[in-house]
Short mmCIF file of C-alpha atoms in Angstrom, two decimals:
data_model
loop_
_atom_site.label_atom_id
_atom_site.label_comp_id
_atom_site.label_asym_id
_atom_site.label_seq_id
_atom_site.Cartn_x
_atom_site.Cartn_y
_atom_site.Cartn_z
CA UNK A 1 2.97 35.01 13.95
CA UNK A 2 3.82 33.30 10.87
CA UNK A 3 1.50 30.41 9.18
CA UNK A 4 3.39 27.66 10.35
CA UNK A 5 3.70 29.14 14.11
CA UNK A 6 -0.26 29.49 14.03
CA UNK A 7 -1.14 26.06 12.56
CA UNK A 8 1.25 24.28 14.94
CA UNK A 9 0.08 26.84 17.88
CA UNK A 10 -3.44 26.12 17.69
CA UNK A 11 -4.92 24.09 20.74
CA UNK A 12 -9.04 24.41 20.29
CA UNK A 13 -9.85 20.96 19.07
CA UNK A 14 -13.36 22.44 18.14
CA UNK A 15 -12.03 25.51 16.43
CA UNK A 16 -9.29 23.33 14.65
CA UNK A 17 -12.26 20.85 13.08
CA UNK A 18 -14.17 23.95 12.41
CA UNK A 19 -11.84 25.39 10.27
CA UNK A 20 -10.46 21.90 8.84
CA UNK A 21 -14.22 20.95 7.66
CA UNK A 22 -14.81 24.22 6.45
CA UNK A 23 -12.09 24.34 4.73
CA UNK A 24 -12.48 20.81 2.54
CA UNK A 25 -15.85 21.84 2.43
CA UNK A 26 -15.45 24.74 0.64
CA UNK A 27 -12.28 24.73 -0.83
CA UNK A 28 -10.82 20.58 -1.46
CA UNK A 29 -13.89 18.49 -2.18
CA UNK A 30 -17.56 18.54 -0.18
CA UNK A 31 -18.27 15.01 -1.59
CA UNK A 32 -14.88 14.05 -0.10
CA UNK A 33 -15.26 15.02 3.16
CA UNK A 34 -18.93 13.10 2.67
CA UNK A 35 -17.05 9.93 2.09
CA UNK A 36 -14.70 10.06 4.94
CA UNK A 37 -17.29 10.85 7.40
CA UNK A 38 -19.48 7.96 6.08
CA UNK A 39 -16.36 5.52 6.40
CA UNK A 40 -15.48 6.73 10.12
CA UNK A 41 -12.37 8.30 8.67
CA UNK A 42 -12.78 11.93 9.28
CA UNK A 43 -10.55 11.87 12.15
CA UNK A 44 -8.52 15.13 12.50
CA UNK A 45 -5.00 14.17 13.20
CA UNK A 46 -2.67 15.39 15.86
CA UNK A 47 0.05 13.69 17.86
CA UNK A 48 1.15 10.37 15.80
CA UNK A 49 3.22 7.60 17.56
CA UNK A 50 4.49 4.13 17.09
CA UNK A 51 1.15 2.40 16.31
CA UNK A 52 -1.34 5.21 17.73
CA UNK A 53 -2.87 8.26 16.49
CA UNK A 54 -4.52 11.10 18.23
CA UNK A 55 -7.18 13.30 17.27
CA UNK A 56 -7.03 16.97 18.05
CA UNK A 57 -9.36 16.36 20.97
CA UNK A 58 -6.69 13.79 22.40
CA UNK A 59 -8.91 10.50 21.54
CA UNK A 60 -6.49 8.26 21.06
CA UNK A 61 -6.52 5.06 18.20
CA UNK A 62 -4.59 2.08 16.78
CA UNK A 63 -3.99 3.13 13.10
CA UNK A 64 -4.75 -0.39 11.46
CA UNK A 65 -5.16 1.92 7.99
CA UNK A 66 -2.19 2.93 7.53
CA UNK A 67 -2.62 4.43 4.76
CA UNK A 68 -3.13 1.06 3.20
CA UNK A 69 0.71 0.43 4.52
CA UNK A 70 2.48 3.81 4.37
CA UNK A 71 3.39 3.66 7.93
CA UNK A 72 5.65 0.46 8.45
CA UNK A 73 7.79 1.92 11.01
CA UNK A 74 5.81 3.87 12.68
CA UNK A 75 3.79 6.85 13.01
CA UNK A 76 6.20 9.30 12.69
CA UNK A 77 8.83 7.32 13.41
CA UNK A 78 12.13 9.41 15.45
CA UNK A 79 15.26 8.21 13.67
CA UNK A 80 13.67 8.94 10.27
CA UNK A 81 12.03 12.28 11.55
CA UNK A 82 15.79 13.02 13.08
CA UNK A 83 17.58 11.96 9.81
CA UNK A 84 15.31 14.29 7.98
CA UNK A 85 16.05 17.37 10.53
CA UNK A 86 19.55 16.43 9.69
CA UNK A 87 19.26 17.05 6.15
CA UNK A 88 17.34 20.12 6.01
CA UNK A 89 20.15 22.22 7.92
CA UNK A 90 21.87 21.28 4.51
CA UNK A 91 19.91 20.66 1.35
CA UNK A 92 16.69 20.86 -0.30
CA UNK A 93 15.48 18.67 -2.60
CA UNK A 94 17.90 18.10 -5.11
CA UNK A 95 18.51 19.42 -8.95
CA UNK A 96 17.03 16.74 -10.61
CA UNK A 97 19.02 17.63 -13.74
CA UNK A 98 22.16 16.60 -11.88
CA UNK A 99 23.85 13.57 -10.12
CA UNK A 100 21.74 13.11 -7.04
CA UNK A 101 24.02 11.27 -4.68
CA UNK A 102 21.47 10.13 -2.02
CA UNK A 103 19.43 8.51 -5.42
CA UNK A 104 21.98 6.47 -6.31
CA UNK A 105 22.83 5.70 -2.72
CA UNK A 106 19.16 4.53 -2.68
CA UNK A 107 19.09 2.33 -5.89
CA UNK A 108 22.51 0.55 -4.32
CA UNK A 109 20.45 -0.36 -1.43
CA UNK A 110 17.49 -1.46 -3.51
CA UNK A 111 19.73 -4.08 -5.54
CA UNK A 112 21.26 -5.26 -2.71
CA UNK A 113 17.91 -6.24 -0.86
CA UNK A 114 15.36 -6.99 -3.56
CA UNK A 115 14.90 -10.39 -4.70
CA UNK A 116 16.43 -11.77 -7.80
CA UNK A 117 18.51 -10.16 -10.18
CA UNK A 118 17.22 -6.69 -9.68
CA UNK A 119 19.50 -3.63 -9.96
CA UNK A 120 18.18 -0.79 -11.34
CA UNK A 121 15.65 2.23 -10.48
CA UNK A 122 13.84 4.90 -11.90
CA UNK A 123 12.41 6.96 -8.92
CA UNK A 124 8.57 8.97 -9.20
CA UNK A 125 6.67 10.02 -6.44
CA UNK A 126 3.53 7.91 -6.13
CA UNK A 127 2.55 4.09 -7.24
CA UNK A 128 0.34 4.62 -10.00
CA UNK A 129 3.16 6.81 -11.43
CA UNK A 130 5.62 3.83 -10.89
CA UNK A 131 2.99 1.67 -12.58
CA UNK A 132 3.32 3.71 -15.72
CA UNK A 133 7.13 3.48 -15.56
CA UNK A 134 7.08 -0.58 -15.45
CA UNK A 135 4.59 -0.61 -17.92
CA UNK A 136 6.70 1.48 -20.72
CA UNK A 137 10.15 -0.31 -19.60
CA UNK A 138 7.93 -3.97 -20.19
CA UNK A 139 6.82 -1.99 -23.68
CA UNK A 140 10.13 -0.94 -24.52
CA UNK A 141 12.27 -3.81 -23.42
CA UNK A 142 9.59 -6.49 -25.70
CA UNK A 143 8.31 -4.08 -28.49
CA UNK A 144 5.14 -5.59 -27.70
CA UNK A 145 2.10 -3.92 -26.00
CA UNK A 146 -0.02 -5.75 -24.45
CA UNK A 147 -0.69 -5.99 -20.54
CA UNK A 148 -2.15 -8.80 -18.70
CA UNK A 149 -3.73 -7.92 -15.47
CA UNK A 150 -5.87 -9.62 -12.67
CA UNK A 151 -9.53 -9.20 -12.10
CA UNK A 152 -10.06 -6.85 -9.11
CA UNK A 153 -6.49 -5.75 -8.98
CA UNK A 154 -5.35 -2.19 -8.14
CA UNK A 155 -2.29 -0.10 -9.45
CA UNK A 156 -3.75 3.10 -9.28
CA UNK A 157 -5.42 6.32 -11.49
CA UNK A 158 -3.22 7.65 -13.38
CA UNK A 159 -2.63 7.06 -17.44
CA UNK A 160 -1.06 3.80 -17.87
CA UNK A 161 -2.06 2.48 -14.71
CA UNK A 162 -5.52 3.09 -14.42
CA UNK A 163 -6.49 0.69 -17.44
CA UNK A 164 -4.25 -1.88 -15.44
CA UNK A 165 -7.10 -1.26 -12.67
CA UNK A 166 -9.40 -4.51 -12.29
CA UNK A 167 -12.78 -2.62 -11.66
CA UNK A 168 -14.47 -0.38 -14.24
CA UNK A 169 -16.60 1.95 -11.34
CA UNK A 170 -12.76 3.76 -11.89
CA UNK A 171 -12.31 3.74 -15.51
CA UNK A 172 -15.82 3.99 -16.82
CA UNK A 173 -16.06 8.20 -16.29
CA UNK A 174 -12.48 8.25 -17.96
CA UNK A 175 -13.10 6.62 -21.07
CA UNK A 176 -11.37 5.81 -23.59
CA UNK A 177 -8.28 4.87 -21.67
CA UNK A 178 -5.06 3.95 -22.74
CA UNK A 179 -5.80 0.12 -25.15
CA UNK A 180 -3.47 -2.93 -24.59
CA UNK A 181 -4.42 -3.94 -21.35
CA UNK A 182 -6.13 -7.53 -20.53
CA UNK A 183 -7.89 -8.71 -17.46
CA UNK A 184 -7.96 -12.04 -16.12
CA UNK A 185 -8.70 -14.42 -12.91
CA UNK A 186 -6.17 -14.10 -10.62
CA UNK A 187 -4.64 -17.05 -9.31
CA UNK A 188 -5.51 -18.94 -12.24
CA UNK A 189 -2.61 -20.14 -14.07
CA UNK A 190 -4.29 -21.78 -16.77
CA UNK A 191 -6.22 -18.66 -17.37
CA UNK A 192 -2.91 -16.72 -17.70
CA UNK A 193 -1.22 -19.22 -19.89
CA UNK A 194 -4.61 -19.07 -22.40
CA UNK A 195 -4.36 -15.43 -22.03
CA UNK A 196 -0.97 -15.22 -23.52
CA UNK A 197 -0.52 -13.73 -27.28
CA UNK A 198 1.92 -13.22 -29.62
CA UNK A 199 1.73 -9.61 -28.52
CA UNK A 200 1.87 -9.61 -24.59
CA UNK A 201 4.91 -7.51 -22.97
CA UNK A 202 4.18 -8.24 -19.66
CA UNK A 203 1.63 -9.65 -16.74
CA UNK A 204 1.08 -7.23 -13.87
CA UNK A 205 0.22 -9.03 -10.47
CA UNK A 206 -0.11 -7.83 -6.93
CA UNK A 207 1.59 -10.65 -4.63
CA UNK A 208 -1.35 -9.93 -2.43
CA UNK A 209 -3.95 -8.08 -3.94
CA UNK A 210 -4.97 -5.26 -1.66
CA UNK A 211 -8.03 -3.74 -2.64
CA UNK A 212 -8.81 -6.63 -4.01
CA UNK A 213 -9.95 -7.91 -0.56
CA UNK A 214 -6.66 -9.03 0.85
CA UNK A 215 -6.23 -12.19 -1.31
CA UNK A 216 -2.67 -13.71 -1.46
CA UNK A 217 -1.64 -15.11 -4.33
CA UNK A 218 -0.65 -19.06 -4.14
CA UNK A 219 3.23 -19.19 -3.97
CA UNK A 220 2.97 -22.14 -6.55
CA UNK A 221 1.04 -19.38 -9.05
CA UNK A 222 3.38 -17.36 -9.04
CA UNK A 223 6.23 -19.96 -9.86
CA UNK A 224 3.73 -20.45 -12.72
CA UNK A 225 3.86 -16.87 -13.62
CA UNK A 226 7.50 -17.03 -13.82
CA UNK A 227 7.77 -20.37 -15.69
CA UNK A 228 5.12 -18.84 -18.24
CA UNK A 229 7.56 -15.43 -18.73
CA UNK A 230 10.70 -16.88 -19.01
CA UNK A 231 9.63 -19.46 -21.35
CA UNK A 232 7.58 -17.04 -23.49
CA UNK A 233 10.14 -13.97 -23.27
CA UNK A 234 7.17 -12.03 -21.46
CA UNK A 235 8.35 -9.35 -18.26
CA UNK A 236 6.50 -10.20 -14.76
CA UNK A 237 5.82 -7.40 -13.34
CA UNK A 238 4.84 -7.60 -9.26
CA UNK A 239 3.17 -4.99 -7.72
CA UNK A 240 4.49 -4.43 -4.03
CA UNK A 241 3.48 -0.72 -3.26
CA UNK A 242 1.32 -2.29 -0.12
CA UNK A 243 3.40 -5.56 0.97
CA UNK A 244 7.42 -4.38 0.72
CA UNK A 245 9.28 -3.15 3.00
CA UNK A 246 8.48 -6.05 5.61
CA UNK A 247 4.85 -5.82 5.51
CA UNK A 248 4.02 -9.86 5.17
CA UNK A 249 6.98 -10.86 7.00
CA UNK A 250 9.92 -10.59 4.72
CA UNK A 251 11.29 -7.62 3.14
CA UNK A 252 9.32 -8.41 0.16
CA UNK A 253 6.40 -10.36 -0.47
CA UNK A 254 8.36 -11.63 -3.91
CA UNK A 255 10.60 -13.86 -1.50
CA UNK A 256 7.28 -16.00 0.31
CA UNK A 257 7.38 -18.13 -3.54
CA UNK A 258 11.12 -17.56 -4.58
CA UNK A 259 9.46 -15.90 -8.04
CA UNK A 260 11.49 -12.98 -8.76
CA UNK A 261 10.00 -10.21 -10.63
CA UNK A 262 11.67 -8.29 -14.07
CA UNK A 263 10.46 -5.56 -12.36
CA UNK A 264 9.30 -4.50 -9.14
CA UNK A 265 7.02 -1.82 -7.81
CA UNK A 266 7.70 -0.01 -4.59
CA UNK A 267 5.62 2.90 -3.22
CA UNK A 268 3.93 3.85 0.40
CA UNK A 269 6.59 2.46 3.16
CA UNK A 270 9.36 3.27 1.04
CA UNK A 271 10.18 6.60 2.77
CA UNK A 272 8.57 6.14 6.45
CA UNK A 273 5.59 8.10 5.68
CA UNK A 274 8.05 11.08 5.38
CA UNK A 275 7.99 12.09 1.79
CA UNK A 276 6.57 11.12 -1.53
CA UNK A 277 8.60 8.62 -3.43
CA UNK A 278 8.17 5.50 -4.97
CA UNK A 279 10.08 3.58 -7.54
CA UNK A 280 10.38 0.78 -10.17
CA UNK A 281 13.06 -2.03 -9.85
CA UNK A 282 14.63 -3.57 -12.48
CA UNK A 283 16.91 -6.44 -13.81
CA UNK A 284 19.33 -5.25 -16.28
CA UNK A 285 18.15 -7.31 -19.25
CA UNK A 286 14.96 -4.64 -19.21
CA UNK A 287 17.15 -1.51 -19.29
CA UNK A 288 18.78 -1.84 -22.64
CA UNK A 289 15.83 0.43 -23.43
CA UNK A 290 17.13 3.23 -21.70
CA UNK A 291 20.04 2.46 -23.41
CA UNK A 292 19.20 5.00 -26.15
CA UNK A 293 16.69 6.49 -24.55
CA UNK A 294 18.38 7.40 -21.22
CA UNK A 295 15.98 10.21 -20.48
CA UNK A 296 12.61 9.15 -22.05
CA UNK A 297 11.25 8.74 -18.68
CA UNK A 298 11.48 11.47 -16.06
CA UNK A 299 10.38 12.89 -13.17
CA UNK A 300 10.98 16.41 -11.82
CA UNK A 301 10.51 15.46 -8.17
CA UNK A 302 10.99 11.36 -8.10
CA UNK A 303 13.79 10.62 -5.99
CA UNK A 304 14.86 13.89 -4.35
CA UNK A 305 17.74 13.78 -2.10
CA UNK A 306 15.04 14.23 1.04
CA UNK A 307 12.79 11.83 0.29
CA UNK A 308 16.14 9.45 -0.51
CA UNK A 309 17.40 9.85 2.42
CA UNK A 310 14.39 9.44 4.23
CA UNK A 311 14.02 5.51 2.20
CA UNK A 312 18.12 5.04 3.40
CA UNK A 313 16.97 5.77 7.06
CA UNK A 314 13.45 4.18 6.67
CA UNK A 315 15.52 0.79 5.76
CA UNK A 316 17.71 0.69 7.84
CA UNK A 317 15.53 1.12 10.77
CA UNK A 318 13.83 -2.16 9.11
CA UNK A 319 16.49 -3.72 9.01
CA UNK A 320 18.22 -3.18 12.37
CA UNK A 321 14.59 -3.68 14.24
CA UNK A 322 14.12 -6.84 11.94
CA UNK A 323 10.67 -5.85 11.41
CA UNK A 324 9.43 -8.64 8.86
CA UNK A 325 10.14 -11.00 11.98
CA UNK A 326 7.84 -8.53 14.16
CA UNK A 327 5.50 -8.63 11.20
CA UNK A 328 5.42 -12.28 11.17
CA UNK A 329 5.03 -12.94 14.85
CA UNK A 330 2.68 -9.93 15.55
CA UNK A 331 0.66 -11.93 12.67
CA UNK A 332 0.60 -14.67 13.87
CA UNK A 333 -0.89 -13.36 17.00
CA UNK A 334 -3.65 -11.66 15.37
CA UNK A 335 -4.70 -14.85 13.10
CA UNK A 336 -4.60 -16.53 16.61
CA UNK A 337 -7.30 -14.19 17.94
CA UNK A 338 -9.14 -13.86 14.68
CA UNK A 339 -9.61 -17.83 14.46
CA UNK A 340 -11.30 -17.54 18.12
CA UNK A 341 -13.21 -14.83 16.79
CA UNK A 342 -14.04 -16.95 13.64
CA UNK A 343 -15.18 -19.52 16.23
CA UNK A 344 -17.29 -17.10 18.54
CA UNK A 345 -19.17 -15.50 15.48
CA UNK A 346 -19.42 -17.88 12.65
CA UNK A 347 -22.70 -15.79 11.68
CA UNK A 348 -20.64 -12.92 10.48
CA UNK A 349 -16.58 -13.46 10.24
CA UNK A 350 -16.80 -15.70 7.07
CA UNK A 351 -13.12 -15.31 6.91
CA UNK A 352 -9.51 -14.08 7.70
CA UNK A 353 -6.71 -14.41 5.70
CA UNK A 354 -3.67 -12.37 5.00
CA UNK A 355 0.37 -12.41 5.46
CA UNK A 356 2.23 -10.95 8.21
CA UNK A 357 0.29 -7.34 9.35
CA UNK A 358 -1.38 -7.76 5.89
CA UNK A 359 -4.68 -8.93 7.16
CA UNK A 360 -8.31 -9.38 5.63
CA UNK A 361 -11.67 -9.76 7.50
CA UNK A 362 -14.49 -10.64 5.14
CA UNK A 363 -18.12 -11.04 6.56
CA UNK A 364 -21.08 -12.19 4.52
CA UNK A 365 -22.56 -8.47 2.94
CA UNK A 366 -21.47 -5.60 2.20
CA UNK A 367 -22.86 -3.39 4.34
CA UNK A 368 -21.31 -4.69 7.67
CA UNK A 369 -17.73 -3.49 5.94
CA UNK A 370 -18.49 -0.08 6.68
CA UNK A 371 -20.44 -0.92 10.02
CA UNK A 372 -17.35 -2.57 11.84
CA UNK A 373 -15.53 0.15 10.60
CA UNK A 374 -17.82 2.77 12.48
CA UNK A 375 -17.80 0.44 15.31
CA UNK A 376 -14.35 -0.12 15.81
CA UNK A 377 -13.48 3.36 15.88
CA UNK A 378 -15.99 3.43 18.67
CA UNK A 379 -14.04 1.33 20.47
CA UNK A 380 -10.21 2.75 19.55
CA UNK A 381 -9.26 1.47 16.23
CA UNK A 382 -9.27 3.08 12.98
CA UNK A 383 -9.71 0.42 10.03
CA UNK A 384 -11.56 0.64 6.81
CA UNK A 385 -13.18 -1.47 4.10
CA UNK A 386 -11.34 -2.52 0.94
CA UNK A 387 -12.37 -0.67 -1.96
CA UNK A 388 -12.89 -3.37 -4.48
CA UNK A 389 -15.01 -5.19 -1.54
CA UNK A 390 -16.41 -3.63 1.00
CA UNK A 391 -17.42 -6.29 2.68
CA UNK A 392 -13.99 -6.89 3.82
CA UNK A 393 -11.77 -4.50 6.52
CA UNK A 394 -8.01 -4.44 6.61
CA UNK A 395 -5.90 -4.86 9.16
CA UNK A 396 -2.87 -3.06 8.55
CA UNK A 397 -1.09 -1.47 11.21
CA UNK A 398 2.38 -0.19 11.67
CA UNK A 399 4.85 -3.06 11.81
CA UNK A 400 5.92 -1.40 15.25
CA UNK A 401 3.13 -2.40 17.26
CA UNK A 402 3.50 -4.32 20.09
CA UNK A 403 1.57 -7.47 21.47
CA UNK A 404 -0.81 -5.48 23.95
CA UNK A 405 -1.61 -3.21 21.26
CA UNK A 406 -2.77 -6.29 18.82
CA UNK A 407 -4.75 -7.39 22.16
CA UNK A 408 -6.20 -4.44 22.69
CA UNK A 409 -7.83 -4.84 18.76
CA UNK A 410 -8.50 -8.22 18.96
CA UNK A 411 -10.64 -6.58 22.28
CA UNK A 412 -12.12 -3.92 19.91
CA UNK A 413 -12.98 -6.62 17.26
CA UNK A 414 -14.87 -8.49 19.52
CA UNK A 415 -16.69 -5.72 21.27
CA UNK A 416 -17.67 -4.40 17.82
CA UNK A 417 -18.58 -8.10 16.42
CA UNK A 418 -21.18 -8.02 19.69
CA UNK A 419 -22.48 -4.58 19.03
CA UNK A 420 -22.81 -5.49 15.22
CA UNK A 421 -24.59 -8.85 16.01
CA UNK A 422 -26.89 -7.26 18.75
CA UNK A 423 -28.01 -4.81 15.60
CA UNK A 424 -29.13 -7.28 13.38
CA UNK A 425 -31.11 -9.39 16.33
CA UNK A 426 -32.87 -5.65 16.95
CA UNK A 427 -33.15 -5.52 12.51
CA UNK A 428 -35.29 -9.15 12.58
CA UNK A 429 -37.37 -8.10 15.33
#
């Protein structure tokens, strides 16, 4: 029996955790495995469906993680999982070094459904990578350098994208990072226009800031933003790796204020939870620096013809399922119940806020993030805190999920709100 056969073949769900703790243990990262325990994540997966995941034991849970919004469709959704068994009887990956049809067949579809004037793409695998690609087309396009970011904003690890990163518990071990890079309020428009130099190539804003603690930015500050760049020649960058592809209600969060973006960020979603891609959008006024330098930035595995045709199939399912309109009603449903929740516990749910299936729940410390976390999954719901503010848990599940599935957490929250409020009456005793 080959690998494959004895991995899929495997039915002892205690054997199966055995070996999958022992093996992070020993061989991926102890400290890791730590963490995920500690946030009630260490859940073993096995069947995946629509808005539910299974552990290997057969518990079964509403995925409101996500990922932190890979899954928009679905938990291994069929037509994308069929398009991809499709393309395997015929292709691998791609040459990279060549014309990739399905990539340019996916850039098409980009600039006819982003917002704006964007047409162009330059395809990587992950978001922080994509980060570092709008960053050098801003830097290239202005011959300027510097980057204005938001306070508690998050674009990622890696080189150019982890100074962009609004918290320094990620940057201080990694110092001296990359210079040019400026942090201010976000949704502060005066502080943006003061922050402005003769020097600045771009401002870098999530639409929603995600780790940030699920905080939407004002639709009227990011008119401002765009006001402020087109009178001052500066790009506006938006960073939609967690709220495209539907996730707020529209197909983009950029279309909620009308702002179009220079350049646009897409990650997560973009493929179905399939394969690894993720891109940066962009008008043609930036690209006249590829212009003569048509192959300064590169990626040996960004845009593949699997993980393009994956996005084409991904989108389309979007599209023909009009999930931003599920989005927005299944929202709306959940804000519903979170408002009587709101009212039933005033003591803990300080707030709830969000767009579409892009939803926040702050309570007053920290320590309860992690709490309701443990205590939902207790009761059939896998969530988890943000990671710039832990006292806030995200609701994010699959844009799929249907109304007695957003009951049945609104039941969960509730049941875990009592258990959490029955602890601290035992803690002041």
């Amino acid at each position: 029996m080959g690998i494959v056969d004895r991995i899929l073949s495997q039915t002892d769900p205690e054997a199966i955790r055995r070996e999958a703790e022992e093996n992070y243990r020993e061989y991926v990262n102890p400290f890791a495995l730590r963490m995920l325990k500690n946030a009630s994540l260490d859940v073993i997966e096995g069947r995946r469906e629509g808005a539910s995941v299974w552990d290997v034991s057969g518990e079964k849970y509403i995925d409101c993680v996500t990922g932190a919004g890979i899954f928009n469709v679905g938990r291994r959704n069929p037509v994308v999982a069929e398009a991809l068994k499709k393309a395997l009887d015929v292709m691998d990956m791609g040459g990279w070094l060549s014309v990739v049809r399905e990539r340019g067949l996916l850039a098409r579809k980009l600039a006819e459904i982003t917002p704006g004037t964007l047409k162009y793409s330059l395809f990587c695998c992950g978001g922080g990578e994509a980060i570092e690609v709008a960053v050098k087309l801003a830097r290239g396009h202005t011959d300027r350098t510097e980057i204005i970011c938001m306070e508690n904003g998050y674009h990622g690890v890696t080189g150019f994208a982890l100074p962009a990163t609004g918290r320094d518990v990620y940057k201080t071990p990694f110092a001296p990072l990359a210079p040019g890079y400026k942090h201010i309020p976000f949704n502060d428009l005066e502080a943006a226009a003061a922050a402005i130099t003769q020097d600045t190539a771009a401002f870098l804003v999530e639409p929603i800031q995600g780790e940030g603690g699920i905080r939407p930015a004002d639709d009227e500050y990011l008119r401002g933003l765009r006001r402020l760049c087109d009178e001052r020649e500066i790009v506006l960058i938006y960073d939609e790796v967690q709220t495209a592809f539907g996730r707020t209600g529209k197909m983009f969060c950029a279309e909620h204020s009308g702002a179009a973006p220079d350049i646009m960020v897409l990650a997560k979603s973009l493929s179905g939870g399939f394969q690894p891609i993720s891109c940066a959008v962009f008008t043609e006024e930036i690209s006249d620096f590829l212009v003569t330098h048509p192959f300064i930035i590169i990626n040996s595995f960004g845009g593949t013809s699997l993980a393009c045709l994956a996005a084409l199939a991904t989108i389309e399912y979007i599209e023909e399922n009009d999930l931003p309109g599920r989005a927005e009603r299944m929202g709306r449903r959940f804000m519903d119940g979170l408002a009587a929740l709101r009212a039933r516990y005033p003591d803990l749910v300080v707030d709830a806020r969000g767009r579409g299936l892009m939803i926040g729940i702050e309570f007053p410390e920290d320590s309860i993030g992690p709490r309701m976390a443990y205590q939902l999954r207790q009761n059939g719901v896998i969530t988890i805190y943000t990671f710039n503010n832990p006292r806030i848990i995200r609701i994010m599940p699959p844009l799929v999920i249907t109304e007695p599935e957003v009951d049945f957490v609104l039941e969960a929250l509730d049941r875990s709100l009592a258990e959490i409020r029955a602890q601290e009456a035992r803690l002041r005793k």
